[in-house]
CSV table of C-alpha atoms in Angstrom, one decimal:
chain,number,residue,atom,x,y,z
A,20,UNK,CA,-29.8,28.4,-32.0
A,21,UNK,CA,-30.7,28.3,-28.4
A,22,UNK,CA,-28.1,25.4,-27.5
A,23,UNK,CA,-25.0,27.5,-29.4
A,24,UNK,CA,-26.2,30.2,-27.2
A,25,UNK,CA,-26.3,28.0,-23.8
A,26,UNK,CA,-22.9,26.7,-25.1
A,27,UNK,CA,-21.4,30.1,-25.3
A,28,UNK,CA,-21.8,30.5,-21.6
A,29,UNK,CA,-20.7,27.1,-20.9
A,30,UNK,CA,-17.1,26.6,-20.5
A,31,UNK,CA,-15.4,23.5,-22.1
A,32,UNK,CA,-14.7,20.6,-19.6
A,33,UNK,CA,-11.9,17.4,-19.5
A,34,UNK,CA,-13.4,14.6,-17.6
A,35,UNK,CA,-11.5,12.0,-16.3
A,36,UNK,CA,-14.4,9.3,-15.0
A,37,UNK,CA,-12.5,7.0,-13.2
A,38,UNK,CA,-13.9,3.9,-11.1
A,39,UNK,CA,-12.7,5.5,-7.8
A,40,UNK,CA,-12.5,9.2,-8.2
A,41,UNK,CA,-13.5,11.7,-10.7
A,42,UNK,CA,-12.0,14.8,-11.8
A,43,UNK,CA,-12.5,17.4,-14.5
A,44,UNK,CA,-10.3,20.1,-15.5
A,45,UNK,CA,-11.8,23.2,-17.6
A,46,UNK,CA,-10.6,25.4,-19.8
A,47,UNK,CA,-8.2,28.2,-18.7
A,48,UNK,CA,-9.4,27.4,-14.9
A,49,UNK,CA,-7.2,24.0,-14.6
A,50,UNK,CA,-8.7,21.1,-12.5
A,51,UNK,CA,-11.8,22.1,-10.5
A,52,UNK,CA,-13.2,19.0,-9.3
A,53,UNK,CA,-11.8,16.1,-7.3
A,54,UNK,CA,-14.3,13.8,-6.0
A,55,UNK,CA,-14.8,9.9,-5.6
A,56,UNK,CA,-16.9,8.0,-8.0
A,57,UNK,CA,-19.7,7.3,-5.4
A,58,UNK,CA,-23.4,8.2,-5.5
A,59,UNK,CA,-25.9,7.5,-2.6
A,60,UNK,CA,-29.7,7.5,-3.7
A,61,UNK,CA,-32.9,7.3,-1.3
A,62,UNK,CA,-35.4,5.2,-2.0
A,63,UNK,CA,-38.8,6.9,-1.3
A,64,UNK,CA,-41.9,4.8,-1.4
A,65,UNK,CA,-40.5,1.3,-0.9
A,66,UNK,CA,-37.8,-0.4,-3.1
A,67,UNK,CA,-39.8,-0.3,-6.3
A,68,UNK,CA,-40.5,4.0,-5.5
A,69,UNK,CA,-39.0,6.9,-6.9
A,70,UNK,CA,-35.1,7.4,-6.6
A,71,UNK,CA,-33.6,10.3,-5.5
A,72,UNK,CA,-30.0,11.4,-5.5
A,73,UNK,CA,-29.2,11.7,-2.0
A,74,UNK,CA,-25.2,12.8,-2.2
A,75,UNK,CA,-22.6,12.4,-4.8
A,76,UNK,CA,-18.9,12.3,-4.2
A,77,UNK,CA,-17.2,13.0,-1.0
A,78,UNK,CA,-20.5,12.8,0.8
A,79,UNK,CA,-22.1,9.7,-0.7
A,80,UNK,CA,-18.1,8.1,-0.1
A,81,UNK,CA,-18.2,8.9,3.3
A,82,UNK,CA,-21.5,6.7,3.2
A,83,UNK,CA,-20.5,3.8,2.4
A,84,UNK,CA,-21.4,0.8,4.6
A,85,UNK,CA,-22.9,3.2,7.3
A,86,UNK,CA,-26.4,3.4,5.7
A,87,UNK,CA,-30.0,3.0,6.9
A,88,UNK,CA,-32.1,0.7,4.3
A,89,UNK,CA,-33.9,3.7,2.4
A,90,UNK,CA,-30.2,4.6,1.4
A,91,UNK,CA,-28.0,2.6,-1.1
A,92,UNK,CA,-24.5,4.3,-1.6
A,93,UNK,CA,-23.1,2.8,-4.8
A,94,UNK,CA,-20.3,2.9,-7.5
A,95,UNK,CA,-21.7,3.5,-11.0
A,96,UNK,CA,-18.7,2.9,-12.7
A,97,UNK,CA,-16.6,-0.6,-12.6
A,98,UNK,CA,-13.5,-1.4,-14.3
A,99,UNK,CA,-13.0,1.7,-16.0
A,100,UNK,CA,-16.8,1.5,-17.7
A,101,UNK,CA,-20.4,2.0,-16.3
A,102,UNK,CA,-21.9,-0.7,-14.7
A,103,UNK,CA,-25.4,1.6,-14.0
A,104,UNK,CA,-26.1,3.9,-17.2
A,105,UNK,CA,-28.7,6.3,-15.7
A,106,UNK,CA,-26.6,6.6,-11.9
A,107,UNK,CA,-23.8,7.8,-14.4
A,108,UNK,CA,-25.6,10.2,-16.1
A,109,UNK,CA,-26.9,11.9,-13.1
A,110,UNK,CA,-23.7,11.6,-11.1
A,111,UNK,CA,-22.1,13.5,-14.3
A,112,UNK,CA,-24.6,16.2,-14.2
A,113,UNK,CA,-24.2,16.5,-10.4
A,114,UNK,CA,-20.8,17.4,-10.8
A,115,UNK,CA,-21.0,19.7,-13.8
A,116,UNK,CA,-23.2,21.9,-12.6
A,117,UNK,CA,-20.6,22.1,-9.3
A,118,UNK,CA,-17.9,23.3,-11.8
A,119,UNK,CA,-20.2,25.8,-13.5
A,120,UNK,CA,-21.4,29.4,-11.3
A,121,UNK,CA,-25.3,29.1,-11.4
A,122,UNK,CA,-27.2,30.8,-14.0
A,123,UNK,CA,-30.9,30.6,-15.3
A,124,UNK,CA,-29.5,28.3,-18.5
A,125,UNK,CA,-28.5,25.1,-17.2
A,126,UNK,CA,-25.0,24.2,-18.5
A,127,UNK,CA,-24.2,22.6,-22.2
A,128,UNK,CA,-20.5,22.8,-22.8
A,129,UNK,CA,-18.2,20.3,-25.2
A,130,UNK,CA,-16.4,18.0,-23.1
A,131,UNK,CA,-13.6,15.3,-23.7
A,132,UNK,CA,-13.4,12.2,-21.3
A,133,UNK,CA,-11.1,9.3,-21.4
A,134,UNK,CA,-11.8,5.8,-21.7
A,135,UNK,CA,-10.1,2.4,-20.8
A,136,UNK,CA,-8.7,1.2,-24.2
A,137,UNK,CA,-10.1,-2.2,-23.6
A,138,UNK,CA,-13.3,-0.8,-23.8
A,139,UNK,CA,-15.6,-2.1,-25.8
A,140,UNK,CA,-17.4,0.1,-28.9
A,141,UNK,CA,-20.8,-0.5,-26.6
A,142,UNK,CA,-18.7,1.0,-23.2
A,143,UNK,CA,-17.8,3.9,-25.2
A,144,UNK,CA,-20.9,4.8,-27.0
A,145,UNK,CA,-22.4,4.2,-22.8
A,146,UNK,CA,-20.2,6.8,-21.6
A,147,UNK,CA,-21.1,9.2,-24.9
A,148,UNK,CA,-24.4,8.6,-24.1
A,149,UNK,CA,-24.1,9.5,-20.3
A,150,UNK,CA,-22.3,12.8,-21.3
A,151,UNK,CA,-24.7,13.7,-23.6
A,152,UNK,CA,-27.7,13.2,-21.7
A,153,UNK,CA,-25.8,14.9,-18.9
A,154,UNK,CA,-26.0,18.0,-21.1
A,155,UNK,CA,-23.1,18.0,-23.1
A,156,UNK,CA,-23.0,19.4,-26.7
A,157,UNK,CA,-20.1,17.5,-28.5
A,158,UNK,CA,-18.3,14.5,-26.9
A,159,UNK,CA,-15.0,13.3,-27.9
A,160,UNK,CA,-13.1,10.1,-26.5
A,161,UNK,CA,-9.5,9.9,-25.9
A,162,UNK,CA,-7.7,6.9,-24.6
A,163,UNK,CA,-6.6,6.6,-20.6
A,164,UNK,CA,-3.0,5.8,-22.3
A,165,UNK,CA,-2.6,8.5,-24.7
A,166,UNK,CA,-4.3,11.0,-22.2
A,167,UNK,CA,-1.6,10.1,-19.4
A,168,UNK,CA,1.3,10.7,-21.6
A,169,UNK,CA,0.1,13.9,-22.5
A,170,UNK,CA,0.1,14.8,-18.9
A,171,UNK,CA,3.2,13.2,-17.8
A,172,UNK,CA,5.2,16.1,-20.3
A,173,UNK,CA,6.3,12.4,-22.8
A,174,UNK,CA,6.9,13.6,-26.5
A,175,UNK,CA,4.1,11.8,-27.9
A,176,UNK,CA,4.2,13.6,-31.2
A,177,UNK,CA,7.7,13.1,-32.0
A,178,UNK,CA,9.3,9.6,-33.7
A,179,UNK,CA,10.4,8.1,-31.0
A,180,UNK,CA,9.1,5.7,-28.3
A,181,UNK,CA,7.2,6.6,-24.7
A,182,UNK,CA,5.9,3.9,-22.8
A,183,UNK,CA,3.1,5.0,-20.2
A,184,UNK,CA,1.5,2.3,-17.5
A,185,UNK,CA,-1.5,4.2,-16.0
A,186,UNK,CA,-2.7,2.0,-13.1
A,187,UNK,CA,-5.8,3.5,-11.7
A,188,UNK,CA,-8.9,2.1,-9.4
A,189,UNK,CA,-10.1,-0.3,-12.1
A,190,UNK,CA,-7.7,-0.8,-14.8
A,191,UNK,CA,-4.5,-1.0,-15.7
A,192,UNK,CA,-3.2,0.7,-19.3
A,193,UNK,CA,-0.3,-0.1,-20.5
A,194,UNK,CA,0.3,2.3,-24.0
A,195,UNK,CA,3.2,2.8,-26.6
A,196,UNK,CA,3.6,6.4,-28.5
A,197,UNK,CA,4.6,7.2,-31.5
A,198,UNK,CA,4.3,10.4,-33.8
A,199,UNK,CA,1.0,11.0,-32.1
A,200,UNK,CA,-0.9,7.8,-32.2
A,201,UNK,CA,-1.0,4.2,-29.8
A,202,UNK,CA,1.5,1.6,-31.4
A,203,UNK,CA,0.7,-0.8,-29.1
A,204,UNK,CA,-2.2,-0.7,-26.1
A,205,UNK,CA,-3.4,-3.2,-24.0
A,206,UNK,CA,-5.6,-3.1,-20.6
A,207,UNK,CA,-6.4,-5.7,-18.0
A,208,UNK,CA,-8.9,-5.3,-15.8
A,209,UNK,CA,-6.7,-5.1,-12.1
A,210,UNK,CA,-6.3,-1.8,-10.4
A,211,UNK,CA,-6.4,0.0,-6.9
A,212,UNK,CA,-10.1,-1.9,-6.4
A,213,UNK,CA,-8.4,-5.0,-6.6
A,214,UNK,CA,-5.6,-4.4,-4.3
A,215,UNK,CA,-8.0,-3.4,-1.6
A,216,UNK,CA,-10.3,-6.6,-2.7
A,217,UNK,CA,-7.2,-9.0,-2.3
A,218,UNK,CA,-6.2,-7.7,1.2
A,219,UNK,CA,-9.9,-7.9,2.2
A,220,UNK,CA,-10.3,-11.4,1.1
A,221,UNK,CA,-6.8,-12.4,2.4
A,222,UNK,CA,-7.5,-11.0,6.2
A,223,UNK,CA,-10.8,-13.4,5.7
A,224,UNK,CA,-8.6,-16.0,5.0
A,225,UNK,CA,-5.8,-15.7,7.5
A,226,UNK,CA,-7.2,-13.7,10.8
A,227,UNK,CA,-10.9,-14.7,10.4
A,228,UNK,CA,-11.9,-11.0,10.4
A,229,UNK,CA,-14.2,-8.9,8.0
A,230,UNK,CA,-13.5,-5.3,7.1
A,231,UNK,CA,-15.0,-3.0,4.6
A,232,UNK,CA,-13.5,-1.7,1.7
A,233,UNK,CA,-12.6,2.0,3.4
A,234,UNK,CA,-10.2,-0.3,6.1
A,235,UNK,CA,-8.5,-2.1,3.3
A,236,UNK,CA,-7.9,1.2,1.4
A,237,UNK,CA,-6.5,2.8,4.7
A,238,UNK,CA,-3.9,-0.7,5.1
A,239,UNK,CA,-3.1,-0.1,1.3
A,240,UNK,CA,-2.2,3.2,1.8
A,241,UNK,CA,-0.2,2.9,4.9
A,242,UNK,CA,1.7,0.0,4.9
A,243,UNK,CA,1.5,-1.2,1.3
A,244,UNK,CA,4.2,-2.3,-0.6
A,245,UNK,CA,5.0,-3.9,-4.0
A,246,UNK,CA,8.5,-5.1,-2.9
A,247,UNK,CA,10.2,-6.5,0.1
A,248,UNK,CA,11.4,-4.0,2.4
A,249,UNK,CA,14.3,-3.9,5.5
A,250,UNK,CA,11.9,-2.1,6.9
A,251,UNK,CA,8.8,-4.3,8.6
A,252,UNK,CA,5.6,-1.7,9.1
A,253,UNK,CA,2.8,-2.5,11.1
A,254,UNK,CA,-1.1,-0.7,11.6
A,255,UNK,CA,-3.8,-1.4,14.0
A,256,UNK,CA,-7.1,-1.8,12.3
A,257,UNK,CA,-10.6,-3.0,13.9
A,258,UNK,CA,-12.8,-5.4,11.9
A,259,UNK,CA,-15.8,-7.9,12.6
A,260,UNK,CA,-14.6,-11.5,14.2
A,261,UNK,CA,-16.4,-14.1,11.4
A,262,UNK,CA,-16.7,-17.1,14.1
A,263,UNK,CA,-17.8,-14.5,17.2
A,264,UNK,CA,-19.8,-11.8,15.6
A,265,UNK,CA,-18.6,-9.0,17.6
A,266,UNK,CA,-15.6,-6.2,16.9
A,267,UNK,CA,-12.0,-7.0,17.2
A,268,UNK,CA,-8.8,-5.4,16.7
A,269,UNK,CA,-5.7,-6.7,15.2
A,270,UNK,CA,-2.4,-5.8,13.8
A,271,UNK,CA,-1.2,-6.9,10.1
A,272,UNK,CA,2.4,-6.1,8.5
A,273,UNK,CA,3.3,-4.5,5.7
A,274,UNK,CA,5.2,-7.9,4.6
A,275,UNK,CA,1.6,-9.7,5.1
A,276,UNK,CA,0.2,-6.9,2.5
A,277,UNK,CA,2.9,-7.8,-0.2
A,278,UNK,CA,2.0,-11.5,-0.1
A,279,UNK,CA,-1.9,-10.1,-0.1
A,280,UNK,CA,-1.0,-8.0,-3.2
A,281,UNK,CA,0.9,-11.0,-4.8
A,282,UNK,CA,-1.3,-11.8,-7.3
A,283,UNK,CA,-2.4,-8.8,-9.0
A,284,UNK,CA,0.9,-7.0,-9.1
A,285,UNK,CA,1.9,-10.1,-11.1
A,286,UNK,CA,-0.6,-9.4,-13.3
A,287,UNK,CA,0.3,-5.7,-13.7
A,288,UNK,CA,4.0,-6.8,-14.5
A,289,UNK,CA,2.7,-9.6,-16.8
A,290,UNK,CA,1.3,-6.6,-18.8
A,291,UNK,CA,3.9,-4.7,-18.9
A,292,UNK,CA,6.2,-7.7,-20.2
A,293,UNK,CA,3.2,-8.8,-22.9
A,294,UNK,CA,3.4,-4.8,-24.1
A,295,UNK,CA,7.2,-4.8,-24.0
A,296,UNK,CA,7.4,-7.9,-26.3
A,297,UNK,CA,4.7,-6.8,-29.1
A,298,UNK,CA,6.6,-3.1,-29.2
A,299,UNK,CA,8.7,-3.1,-32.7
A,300,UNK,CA,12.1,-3.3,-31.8
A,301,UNK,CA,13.2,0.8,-32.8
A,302,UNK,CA,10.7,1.7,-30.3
A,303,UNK,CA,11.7,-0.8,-27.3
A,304,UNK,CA,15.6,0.5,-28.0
A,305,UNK,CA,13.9,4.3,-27.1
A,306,UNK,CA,12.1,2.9,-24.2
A,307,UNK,CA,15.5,0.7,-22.7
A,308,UNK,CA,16.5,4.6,-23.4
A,309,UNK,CA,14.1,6.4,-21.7
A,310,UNK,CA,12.2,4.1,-19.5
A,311,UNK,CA,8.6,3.8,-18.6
A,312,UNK,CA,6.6,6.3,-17.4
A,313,UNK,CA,4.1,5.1,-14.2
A,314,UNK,CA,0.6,7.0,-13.7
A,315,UNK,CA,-2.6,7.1,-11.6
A,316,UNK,CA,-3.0,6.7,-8.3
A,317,UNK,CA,-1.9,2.8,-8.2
A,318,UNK,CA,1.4,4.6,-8.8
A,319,UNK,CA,1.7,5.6,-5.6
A,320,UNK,CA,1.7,1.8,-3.8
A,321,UNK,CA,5.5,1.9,-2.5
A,322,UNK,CA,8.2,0.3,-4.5
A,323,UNK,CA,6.1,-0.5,-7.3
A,324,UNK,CA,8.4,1.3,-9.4
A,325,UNK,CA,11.3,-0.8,-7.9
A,326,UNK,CA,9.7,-4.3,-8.5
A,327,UNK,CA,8.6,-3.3,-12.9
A,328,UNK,CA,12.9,-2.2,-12.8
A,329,UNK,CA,13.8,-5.5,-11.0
A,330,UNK,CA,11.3,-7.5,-13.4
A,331,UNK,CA,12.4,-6.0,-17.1
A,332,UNK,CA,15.6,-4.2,-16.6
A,333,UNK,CA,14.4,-1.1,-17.6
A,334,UNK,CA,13.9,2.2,-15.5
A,335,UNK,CA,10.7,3.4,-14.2
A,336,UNK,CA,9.7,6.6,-13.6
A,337,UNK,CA,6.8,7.7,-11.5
A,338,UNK,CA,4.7,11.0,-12.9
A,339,UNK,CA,5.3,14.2,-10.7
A,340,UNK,CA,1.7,14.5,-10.1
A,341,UNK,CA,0.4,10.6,-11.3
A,342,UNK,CA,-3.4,11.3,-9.8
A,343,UNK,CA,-4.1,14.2,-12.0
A,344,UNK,CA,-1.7,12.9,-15.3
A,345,UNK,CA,-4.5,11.6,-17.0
A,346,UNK,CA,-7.0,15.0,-16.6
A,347,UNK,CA,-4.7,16.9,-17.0
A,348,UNK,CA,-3.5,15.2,-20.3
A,349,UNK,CA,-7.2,15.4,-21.2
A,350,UNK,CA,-7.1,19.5,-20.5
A,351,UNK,CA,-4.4,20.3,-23.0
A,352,UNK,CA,-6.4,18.1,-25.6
A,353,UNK,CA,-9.4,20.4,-25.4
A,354,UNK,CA,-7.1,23.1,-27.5
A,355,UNK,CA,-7.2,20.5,-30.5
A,356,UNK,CA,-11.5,20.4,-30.4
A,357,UNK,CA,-11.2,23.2,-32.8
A,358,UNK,CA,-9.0,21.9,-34.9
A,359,UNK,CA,-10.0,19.4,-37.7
A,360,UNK,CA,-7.5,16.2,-38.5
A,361,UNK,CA,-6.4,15.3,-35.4
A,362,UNK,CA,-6.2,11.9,-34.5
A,363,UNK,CA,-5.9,11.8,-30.5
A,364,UNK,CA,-9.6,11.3,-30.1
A,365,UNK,CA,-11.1,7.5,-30.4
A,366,UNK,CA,-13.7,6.5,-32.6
A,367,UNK,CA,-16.9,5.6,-30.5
């Protein structure tokens, strides 16, 4: 009785927990919350003391690297699933109650996130937990692929074929629709993480210089490229000297970033080929139609669209808005909790 009547205040939520950033959308208000996937927790007492959260999103990001022992600034969530359970948990209550106004009844609202569909049933009943323990009332799971082509406006309920690759910080999705369910889906474990990892580890290799993860996210975004371009683009970026210990600056290209990224955009594109050659042959003849449909915020890396065309033939559209595809996606499937029969939502 008492939790239908904290639920009627509540206000239902759509929560896309990503490995880099996590947003949630709720009901009739849109998306309210866009923050990295980064908690920062003080240890108090010693390393074996109590934890306490320090700062979650924005704040605990802008942590990273920069803090004092007592501090560890981490990322509960790898590859799409939770690598810490109870970080998770608190780092989704943190942000609820930033989406709900403060009252005297802490929040319990009904909330829909989206999962890798490589997860495991073990990942999925982990992030069911979290949500739960987070304060949640009912929890239903719908799948990255499915939730992005709900948001990218593809005709997922109708006979025909939409192809959606959602490439977000830890995990690629590559998904088939039809008449309202996943034909074929398929996920491997390379995303925006791993772009930034390969660059690191390549700038080891080649300049003998170590830079954090925020520098490698900065080249990414400013000089990345998926294809060769005419035009060669270069940045400035400061890093430690391995063999002299001290600060250095240096300048890589964009075409030193491609070969950097070599590796997993060929695994992104192997994906995509692997989906394309499972898909019954009705449905690829839609998609040679229509094309493929690119999401999340590995969308964005420049030409990547140009090299999937160049490597199957087939055209590639990039999502209007391919950060917020999937949450949004998720928000218009919180109309269909109230329904009974639908089949959107994952089993746990």
């Amino acid at each position: 009785m008492f939790g239908a009547f904290r639920r009627y205040f509540s206000t239902d939520l759509a929560i896309d927990l990503g490995t880099a950033n996590t947003l949630i959308f709720a009901r009739d208000k849109g998306i309210v919350l866009d923050e990295p996937s980064v908690v920062a927790i003080r240890h108090e007492g010693g390393t074996h003391g109590r934890k306490v959260i320090q700062a979650v999103g924005r704040e605990a990001k802008a942590m990273l690297g920069k803090v004092p022992g007592n501090i560890e600034a981490i990322r509960p969530m790898k590859d799409g699933v939770i690598a810490d359970f109870l970080i998770t948990e608190q780092m989704i209550k943190q942000f609820i109650k930033m989406v709900h106004p403060r009252t005297l009844l802490s929040p319990s609202p009904r909330i829909i996130i989206c999962v890798p569909c490589g997860s495991t049933q073990v990942e999925r009943r982990a992030i069911k937990d979290a949500a739960i323990k987070a304060g949640a009332t009912q929890v239903e799971l719908i799948e990255e692929p499915m939730a992005a082509g709900i948001g990218a406006g593809l005709p997922v309920s109708e006979a025909s074929g939409s192809m959606v690759v959602d490439i977000g910080g830890g995990t690629t999705e590559v998904g088939v629709i039809s008449l309202g369910g996943m034909v074929y889906k398929g996920s491997v474990r390379v995303g925006g993480d791993k772009f930034d990892e390969s660059i690191i580890n390549y700038i080891r290799r080649n300049y003998g210089m170590m830079i954090g993860e925020p520098t490698a996210e900065l080249i990414k975004k400013s000089i990345g490229s998926a294809f060769p371009g005419s035009e060669v683009k270069e940045i400035e970026v400061k890093g430690r000297n391995l063999s002299e210990g001290v600060p250095r600056s240096f300048t890589i290209s964009s075409n030193e970033v491609l070969e950097a990224l070599t590796e997993p955009l060929n695994q992104i594109v192997s994906a995509v080929k692997n989906a394309l050659e499972q898909t019954p042959p009705e449905l690829g003849a839609d998609i040679a139609d229509r094309g493929m449909m690119l999401t999340g915020g590995g969308a964005l890396l420049r030409d990547l669209d140009r090299l999937l065309a160049e490597e199957t033939g087939l055209p590639v559209l990039v999502a209007e808005e391919p950060l917020t595809c999937v949450v949004r996606g998720c928000g218009i499937a919180l109309d269909t909790l109230d329904r009974k029969g639908v089949t959107i939502f994952t089993s746990e």
